[in-house]
PDB file of C-alpha atoms in Angstrom:
ATOM      1  CA  UNK A   1     -60.161  -0.985 219.114  1.00 70.00           C
ATOM      2  CA  UNK A   2     -59.796  -4.462 217.637  1.00 86.00           C
ATOM      3  CA  UNK A   3     -62.222  -5.391 214.856  1.00 90.00           C
ATOM      4  CA  UNK A   4     -63.753  -8.167 216.946  1.00 91.00           C
ATOM      5  CA  UNK A   5     -64.467  -5.716 219.797  1.00 92.00           C
ATOM      6  CA  UNK A   6     -65.993  -3.179 217.415  1.00 93.00           C
ATOM      7  CA  UNK A   7     -68.259  -5.763 215.808  1.00 93.00           C
ATOM      8  CA  UNK A   8     -69.288  -7.033 219.241  1.00 94.00           C
ATOM      9  CA  UNK A   9     -70.724  -3.577 219.965  1.00 95.00           C
ATOM     10  CA  UNK A  10     -73.455  -4.348 217.392  1.00 96.00           C
ATOM     11  CA  UNK A  11     -74.682  -7.322 219.419  1.00 95.00           C
ATOM     12  CA  UNK A  12     -77.132  -5.084 221.278  1.00 97.00           C
ATOM     13  CA  UNK A  13     -80.325  -5.047 219.133  1.00 96.00           C
ATOM     14  CA  UNK A  14     -81.140  -1.365 219.765  1.00 97.00           C
ATOM     15  CA  UNK A  15     -77.584  -0.318 218.981  1.00 97.00           C
ATOM     16  CA  UNK A  16     -77.638  -2.347 215.794  1.00 97.00           C
ATOM     17  CA  UNK A  17     -80.934  -0.765 214.666  1.00 98.00           C
ATOM     18  CA  UNK A  18     -79.502   2.692 215.234  1.00 98.00           C
ATOM     19  CA  UNK A  19     -76.347   1.840 213.317  1.00 98.00           C
ATOM     20  CA  UNK A  20     -78.289   0.402 210.397  1.00 96.00           C
ATOM     21  CA  UNK A  21     -80.551   3.443 210.272  1.00 97.00           C
ATOM     22  CA  UNK A  22     -77.657   5.925 210.202  1.00 97.00           C
ATOM     23  CA  UNK A  23     -75.830   3.913 207.525  1.00 95.00           C
ATOM     24  CA  UNK A  24     -78.941   3.663 205.344  1.00 93.00           C
ATOM     25  CA  UNK A  25     -79.413   7.451 205.191  1.00 93.00           C
ATOM     26  CA  UNK A  26     -76.099   8.234 203.525  1.00 90.00           C
ATOM     27  CA  UNK A  27     -75.952  11.610 205.299  1.00 92.00           C
ATOM     28  CA  UNK A  28     -75.585  13.138 208.763  1.00 95.00           C
ATOM     29  CA  UNK A  29     -78.285  12.010 211.196  1.00 96.00           C
ATOM     30  CA  UNK A  30     -79.214  13.773 214.420  1.00 96.00           C
ATOM     31  CA  UNK A  31     -80.119  12.107 217.708  1.00 96.00           C
ATOM     32  CA  UNK A  32     -83.798  13.055 217.550  1.00 96.00           C
ATOM     33  CA  UNK A  33     -84.222  11.647 214.051  1.00 96.00           C
ATOM     34  CA  UNK A  34     -82.449   8.394 214.926  1.00 97.00           C
ATOM     35  CA  UNK A  35     -84.508   7.986 218.098  1.00 97.00           C
ATOM     36  CA  UNK A  36     -87.827   8.568 216.311  1.00 97.00           C
ATOM     37  CA  UNK A  37     -86.911   6.267 213.423  1.00 97.00           C
ATOM     38  CA  UNK A  38     -85.977   3.373 215.699  1.00 97.00           C
ATOM     39  CA  UNK A  39     -88.663   3.911 218.340  1.00 97.00           C
ATOM     40  CA  UNK A  40     -86.423   4.562 221.358  1.00 97.00           C
ATOM     41  CA  UNK A  41     -86.021   7.458 223.768  1.00 97.00           C
ATOM     42  CA  UNK A  42     -83.630  10.235 222.750  1.00 96.00           C
ATOM     43  CA  UNK A  43     -81.390   9.711 225.800  1.00 97.00           C
ATOM     44  CA  UNK A  44     -81.088   5.999 225.010  1.00 97.00           C
ATOM     45  CA  UNK A  45     -80.370   6.744 221.355  1.00 97.00           C
ATOM     46  CA  UNK A  46     -77.686   9.247 222.351  1.00 97.00           C
ATOM     47  CA  UNK A  47     -76.049   6.678 224.645  1.00 97.00           C
ATOM     48  CA  UNK A  48     -75.912   3.996 221.943  1.00 98.00           C
ATOM     49  CA  UNK A  49     -74.850   6.387 219.164  1.00 98.00           C
ATOM     50  CA  UNK A  50     -71.927   7.536 221.287  1.00 97.00           C
ATOM     51  CA  UNK A  51     -71.022   3.907 221.996  1.00 97.00           C
ATOM     52  CA  UNK A  52     -70.962   3.271 218.237  1.00 97.00           C
ATOM     53  CA  UNK A  53     -68.774   6.331 217.766  1.00 97.00           C
ATOM     54  CA  UNK A  54     -66.397   5.159 220.478  1.00 95.00           C
ATOM     55  CA  UNK A  55     -66.112   1.801 218.723  1.00 95.00           C
ATOM     56  CA  UNK A  56     -65.133   3.521 215.479  1.00 95.00           C
ATOM     57  CA  UNK A  57     -68.264   2.399 213.628  1.00 96.00           C
ATOM     58  CA  UNK A  58     -69.729   5.919 213.395  1.00 97.00           C
ATOM     59  CA  UNK A  59     -68.239   9.397 213.255  1.00 96.00           C
ATOM     60  CA  UNK A  60     -69.810  12.347 215.034  1.00 96.00           C
ATOM     61  CA  UNK A  61     -69.840  16.090 214.530  1.00 94.00           C
ATOM     62  CA  UNK A  62     -72.120  19.023 215.208  1.00 91.00           C
ATOM     63  CA  UNK A  63     -74.174  21.425 213.111  1.00 85.00           C
ATOM     64  CA  UNK A  64     -77.377  23.418 213.281  1.00 77.00           C
ATOM     65  CA  UNK A  65     -80.102  21.171 211.944  1.00 69.00           C
ATOM     66  CA  UNK A  66     -82.377  24.151 211.266  1.00 62.00           C
ATOM     67  CA  UNK A  67     -80.106  25.251 208.433  1.00 61.00           C
ATOM     68  CA  UNK A  68     -80.016  28.791 209.851  1.00 58.00           C
ATOM     69  CA  UNK A  69     -77.104  30.694 211.349  1.00 60.00           C
ATOM     70  CA  UNK A  70     -76.688  33.657 213.637  1.00 54.00           C
ATOM     71  CA  UNK A  71     -78.743  34.682 216.689  1.00 54.00           C
ATOM     72  CA  UNK A  72     -81.871  32.617 217.212  1.00 54.00           C
ATOM     73  CA  UNK A  73     -80.640  29.724 215.059  1.00 54.00           C
ATOM     74  CA  UNK A  74     -80.330  27.452 218.072  1.00 64.00           C
ATOM     75  CA  UNK A  75     -77.435  25.424 219.404  1.00 76.00           C
ATOM     76  CA  UNK A  76     -75.550  23.011 217.110  1.00 86.00           C
ATOM     77  CA  UNK A  77     -76.804  19.445 217.428  1.00 90.00           C
ATOM     78  CA  UNK A  78     -74.692  16.322 217.462  1.00 94.00           C
ATOM     79  CA  UNK A  79     -74.886  14.367 214.189  1.00 97.00           C
ATOM     80  CA  UNK A  80     -73.577  10.975 213.096  1.00 97.00           C
ATOM     81  CA  UNK A  81     -72.408   9.323 209.878  1.00 96.00           C
ATOM     82  CA  UNK A  82     -70.835   5.971 209.069  1.00 96.00           C
ATOM     83  CA  UNK A  83     -67.093   5.855 209.684  1.00 95.00           C
ATOM     84  CA  UNK A  84     -64.845   4.999 206.728  1.00 89.00           C
ATOM     85  CA  UNK A  85     -62.885   1.773 206.625  1.00 84.00           C
ATOM     86  CA  UNK A  86     -63.829  -1.856 207.055  1.00 88.00           C
ATOM     87  CA  UNK A  87     -64.242  -4.186 210.013  1.00 89.00           C
ATOM     88  CA  UNK A  88     -63.881  -7.931 209.564  1.00 89.00           C
ATOM     89  CA  UNK A  89     -63.158 -10.963 211.669  1.00 88.00           C
ATOM     90  CA  UNK A  90     -61.870 -14.336 210.486  1.00 88.00           C
ATOM     91  CA  UNK A  91     -61.263 -17.293 212.773  1.00 87.00           C
ATOM     92  CA  UNK A  92     -58.728 -18.677 212.112  1.00 91.00           C
ATOM     93  CA  UNK A  93     -56.996 -15.730 210.444  1.00 88.00           C
ATOM     94  CA  UNK A  94     -57.301 -15.561 206.649  1.00 91.00           C
ATOM     95  CA  UNK A  95     -55.909 -13.019 204.178  1.00 93.00           C
ATOM     96  CA  UNK A  96     -58.128 -13.136 201.084  1.00 93.00           C
ATOM     97  CA  UNK A  97     -57.495  -9.454 200.339  1.00 93.00           C
ATOM     98  CA  UNK A  98     -53.819 -10.014 199.599  1.00 95.00           C
ATOM     99  CA  UNK A  99     -54.677 -12.961 197.351  1.00 96.00           C
ATOM    100  CA  UNK A 100     -57.274 -10.854 195.514  1.00 96.00           C
ATOM    101  CA  UNK A 101     -54.812  -7.988 195.034  1.00 97.00           C
ATOM    102  CA  UNK A 102     -52.125 -10.352 193.689  1.00 97.00           C
ATOM    103  CA  UNK A 103     -54.566 -11.925 191.243  1.00 97.00           C
ATOM    104  CA  UNK A 104     -55.805  -8.484 190.147  1.00 97.00           C
ATOM    105  CA  UNK A 105     -52.227  -7.286 189.616  1.00 97.00           C
ATOM    106  CA  UNK A 106     -51.388 -10.361 187.536  1.00 97.00           C
ATOM    107  CA  UNK A 107     -54.581  -9.990 185.470  1.00 97.00           C
ATOM    108  CA  UNK A 108     -53.881  -6.306 184.835  1.00 96.00           C
ATOM    109  CA  UNK A 109     -50.271  -6.911 183.813  1.00 97.00           C
ATOM    110  CA  UNK A 110     -51.316  -9.755 181.498  1.00 97.00           C
ATOM    111  CA  UNK A 111     -54.112  -7.713 179.919  1.00 96.00           C
ATOM    112  CA  UNK A 112     -56.806 -10.176 180.985  1.00 97.00           C
ATOM    113  CA  UNK A 113     -59.559  -7.570 181.416  1.00 96.00           C
ATOM    114  CA  UNK A 114     -61.830  -9.102 178.761  1.00 97.00           C
ATOM    115  CA  UNK A 115     -61.437 -12.603 180.153  1.00 97.00           C
ATOM    116  CA  UNK A 116     -62.132 -11.408 183.694  1.00 97.00           C
ATOM    117  CA  UNK A 117     -65.279  -9.566 182.602  1.00 98.00           C
ATOM    118  CA  UNK A 118     -66.516 -12.631 180.715  1.00 98.00           C
ATOM    119  CA  UNK A 119     -65.991 -14.766 183.812  1.00 98.00           C
ATOM    120  CA  UNK A 120     -67.738 -12.152 185.994  1.00 98.00           C
ATOM    121  CA  UNK A 121     -70.736 -12.040 183.651  1.00 98.00           C
ATOM    122  CA  UNK A 122     -71.013 -15.833 183.773  1.00 98.00           C
ATOM    123  CA  UNK A 123     -70.829 -15.731 187.571  1.00 98.00           C
ATOM    124  CA  UNK A 124     -73.614 -13.157 187.691  1.00 97.00           C
ATOM    125  CA  UNK A 125     -75.776 -15.368 185.474  1.00 97.00           C
ATOM    126  CA  UNK A 126     -74.982 -18.332 187.714  1.00 97.00           C
ATOM    127  CA  UNK A 127     -76.027 -16.362 190.809  1.00 96.00           C
ATOM    128  CA  UNK A 128     -79.312 -15.482 189.090  1.00 95.00           C
ATOM    129  CA  UNK A 129     -79.876 -19.179 188.383  1.00 93.00           C
ATOM    130  CA  UNK A 130     -82.946 -20.174 186.405  1.00 92.00           C
ATOM    131  CA  UNK A 131     -84.733 -16.859 187.072  1.00 91.00           C
ATOM    132  CA  UNK A 132     -85.330 -14.531 184.157  1.00 91.00           C
ATOM    133  CA  UNK A 133     -83.878 -11.018 183.860  1.00 93.00           C
ATOM    134  CA  UNK A 134     -84.645  -8.572 186.655  1.00 94.00           C
ATOM    135  CA  UNK A 135     -88.209  -7.334 186.252  1.00 92.00           C
ATOM    136  CA  UNK A 136     -87.722  -3.670 187.202  1.00 93.00           C
ATOM    137  CA  UNK A 137     -85.976  -1.244 189.517  1.00 94.00           C
ATOM    138  CA  UNK A 138     -87.839  -2.433 192.628  1.00 94.00           C
ATOM    139  CA  UNK A 139     -86.619  -5.973 192.055  1.00 95.00           C
ATOM    140  CA  UNK A 140     -83.146  -4.672 191.243  1.00 96.00           C
ATOM    141  CA  UNK A 141     -83.032  -2.913 194.628  1.00 96.00           C
ATOM    142  CA  UNK A 142     -83.928  -6.176 196.398  1.00 96.00           C
ATOM    143  CA  UNK A 143     -81.337  -8.145 194.425  1.00 96.00           C
ATOM    144  CA  UNK A 144     -78.574  -5.610 195.032  1.00 97.00           C
ATOM    145  CA  UNK A 145     -79.397  -5.309 198.739  1.00 96.00           C
ATOM    146  CA  UNK A 146     -79.067  -9.076 199.117  1.00 95.00           C
ATOM    147  CA  UNK A 147     -75.550  -8.824 197.642  1.00 96.00           C
ATOM    148  CA  UNK A 148     -74.478  -6.065 200.065  1.00 94.00           C
ATOM    149  CA  UNK A 149     -74.480  -3.105 197.659  1.00 97.00           C
ATOM    150  CA  UNK A 150     -76.737  -0.918 199.856  1.00 96.00           C
ATOM    151  CA  UNK A 151     -78.822   0.404 196.936  1.00 96.00           C
ATOM    152  CA  UNK A 152     -81.032   3.483 197.040  1.00 94.00           C
ATOM    153  CA  UNK A 153     -83.136   5.356 194.504  1.00 92.00           C
ATOM    154  CA  UNK A 154     -81.697   8.713 193.576  1.00 87.00           C
ATOM    155  CA  UNK A 155     -84.080  11.597 194.202  1.00 73.00           C
ATOM    156  CA  UNK A 156     -86.374  12.178 191.240  1.00 65.00           C
ATOM    157  CA  UNK A 157     -85.598  15.920 191.287  1.00 66.00           C
ATOM    158  CA  UNK A 158     -81.914  15.196 190.666  1.00 60.00           C
ATOM    159  CA  UNK A 159     -82.256  13.008 187.569  1.00 61.00           C
ATOM    160  CA  UNK A 160     -84.305  12.886 184.384  1.00 66.00           C
ATOM    161  CA  UNK A 161     -85.184   9.207 184.864  1.00 77.00           C
ATOM    162  CA  UNK A 162     -85.092   6.886 187.926  1.00 85.00           C
ATOM    163  CA  UNK A 163     -81.621   5.667 188.862  1.00 93.00           C
ATOM    164  CA  UNK A 164     -80.533   3.212 191.530  1.00 96.00           C
ATOM    165  CA  UNK A 165     -77.177   4.028 193.096  1.00 96.00           C
ATOM    166  CA  UNK A 166     -75.225   1.973 195.619  1.00 97.00           C
ATOM    167  CA  UNK A 167     -73.553   3.267 198.755  1.00 95.00           C
ATOM    168  CA  UNK A 168     -71.315   0.213 199.109  1.00 95.00           C
ATOM    169  CA  UNK A 169     -68.962  -1.605 196.774  1.00 95.00           C
ATOM    170  CA  UNK A 170     -68.310  -5.167 198.019  1.00 95.00           C
ATOM    171  CA  UNK A 171     -64.947  -5.039 196.201  1.00 96.00           C
ATOM    172  CA  UNK A 172     -63.913  -1.619 197.528  1.00 94.00           C
ATOM    173  CA  UNK A 173     -60.525  -2.618 198.970  1.00 92.00           C
ATOM    174  CA  UNK A 174     -59.269  -4.131 195.703  1.00 96.00           C
ATOM    175  CA  UNK A 175     -61.033  -1.551 193.526  1.00 95.00           C
ATOM    176  CA  UNK A 176     -59.032   1.207 195.227  1.00 94.00           C
ATOM    177  CA  UNK A 177     -55.806  -0.335 193.924  1.00 95.00           C
ATOM    178  CA  UNK A 178     -57.061  -1.554 190.532  1.00 97.00           C
ATOM    179  CA  UNK A 179     -60.067   0.638 189.627  1.00 96.00           C
ATOM    180  CA  UNK A 180     -60.431  -0.006 185.852  1.00 96.00           C
ATOM    181  CA  UNK A 181     -60.017  -3.759 186.228  1.00 97.00           C
ATOM    182  CA  UNK A 182     -62.236  -4.268 189.264  1.00 97.00           C
ATOM    183  CA  UNK A 183     -64.908  -1.739 188.276  1.00 97.00           C
ATOM    184  CA  UNK A 184     -65.176  -3.392 184.861  1.00 97.00           C
ATOM    185  CA  UNK A 185     -65.488  -6.776 186.567  1.00 98.00           C
ATOM    186  CA  UNK A 186     -68.183  -5.404 188.882  1.00 98.00           C
ATOM    187  CA  UNK A 187     -70.184  -4.017 185.952  1.00 98.00           C
ATOM    188  CA  UNK A 188     -70.012  -7.340 184.113  1.00 98.00           C
ATOM    189  CA  UNK A 189     -71.051  -9.223 187.255  1.00 98.00           C
ATOM    190  CA  UNK A 190     -74.139  -7.025 187.659  1.00 98.00           C
ATOM    191  CA  UNK A 191     -74.993  -7.321 183.974  1.00 97.00           C
ATOM    192  CA  UNK A 192     -75.102 -11.071 184.416  1.00 97.00           C
ATOM    193  CA  UNK A 193     -76.943 -10.876 187.732  1.00 97.00           C
ATOM    194  CA  UNK A 194     -79.657  -8.500 186.501  1.00 96.00           C
ATOM    195  CA  UNK A 195     -79.869  -9.808 182.943  1.00 94.00           C
ATOM    196  CA  UNK A 196     -78.641  -7.747 179.986  1.00 82.00           C
ATOM    197  CA  UNK A 197     -81.861  -8.229 177.987  1.00 85.00           C
ATOM    198  CA  UNK A 198     -84.293  -7.193 180.725  1.00 88.00           C
ATOM    199  CA  UNK A 199     -86.036  -3.895 181.532  1.00 93.00           C
ATOM    200  CA  UNK A 200     -83.102  -2.586 183.586  1.00 95.00           C
ATOM    201  CA  UNK A 201     -79.467  -2.070 182.721  1.00 95.00           C
ATOM    202  CA  UNK A 202     -76.265  -1.467 184.648  1.00 96.00           C
ATOM    203  CA  UNK A 203     -73.790   1.167 183.514  1.00 96.00           C
ATOM    204  CA  UNK A 204     -70.738   3.007 184.801  1.00 96.00           C
ATOM    205  CA  UNK A 205     -71.305   6.329 186.572  1.00 95.00           C
ATOM    206  CA  UNK A 206     -68.643   6.719 189.235  1.00 91.00           C
ATOM    207  CA  UNK A 207     -69.278   8.995 192.200  1.00 90.00           C
ATOM    208  CA  UNK A 208     -66.886   9.515 195.157  1.00 90.00           C
ATOM    209  CA  UNK A 209     -67.691   7.269 198.107  1.00 89.00           C
ATOM    210  CA  UNK A 210     -70.129   5.037 196.209  1.00 93.00           C
ATOM    211  CA  UNK A 211     -70.116   2.039 193.874  1.00 96.00           C
ATOM    212  CA  UNK A 212     -68.982   2.935 190.338  1.00 96.00           C
ATOM    213  CA  UNK A 213     -72.044   1.243 188.777  1.00 97.00           C
ATOM    214  CA  UNK A 214     -75.637   2.496 188.652  1.00 97.00           C
ATOM    215  CA  UNK A 215     -78.785   0.709 187.509  1.00 96.00           C
ATOM    216  CA  UNK A 216     -81.537   2.347 185.484  1.00 94.00           C
ATOM    217  CA  UNK A 217     -84.494   1.461 183.278  1.00 90.00           C
ATOM    218  CA  UNK A 218     -83.454   0.321 179.817  1.00 82.00           C
ATOM    219  CA  UNK A 219     -84.461   2.443 176.866  1.00 71.00           C
ATOM    220  CA  UNK A 220     -88.081   1.933 175.839  1.00 57.00           C
ATOM    221  CA  UNK A 221     -88.851   0.396 179.240  1.00 58.00           C
ATOM    222  CA  UNK A 222     -90.658   1.970 182.188  1.00 51.00           C
ATOM    223  CA  UNK A 223     -90.287   0.734 185.749  1.00 46.00           C
TER     224      UNK A 223
END
């Protein structure tokens, strides 16, 4: 399916709500859960979720949601997760990815990492404008969401102190080819955007399938 056709599938408001809910969970979502979360009937949710799967925006599978196995565990239920890959439309056609990859290759070969990070930090500060440093993790989540990072707070049981992770890297396509260069640039950009002297700090903590940067409370600061 062409990208423009896949994106057009999201024009339906119910379908878009279901897609956004599944994406926001970062895990497999069953039909009942998606229906309850978006306030629609299960049959309608199933119809739209399958449409999203057919368009390549979601992937589907099946598992027992009870967590049990063997007799009496119930039938496997259909579950959905976001499909990998990107969908984009440009009219007229543009190819900014190739330009970005060429510039990244030239910067890497010329050893311009420090200069790129300095420029990224200045850009982050420019995006923040006259506002002071980010005031805490709640504000950081709002700021990162506005930039497309899809932030979420990591479960308190999993970490000693609150951490904000990001399910999306806006520079994913180029970062795959030039990870040290682009991840360093991304960290510097967020340092400038959030403010290096504020109560939160950005640091590297790469995890497969997520942004390489996390945000946490600075030392001696509580959220």
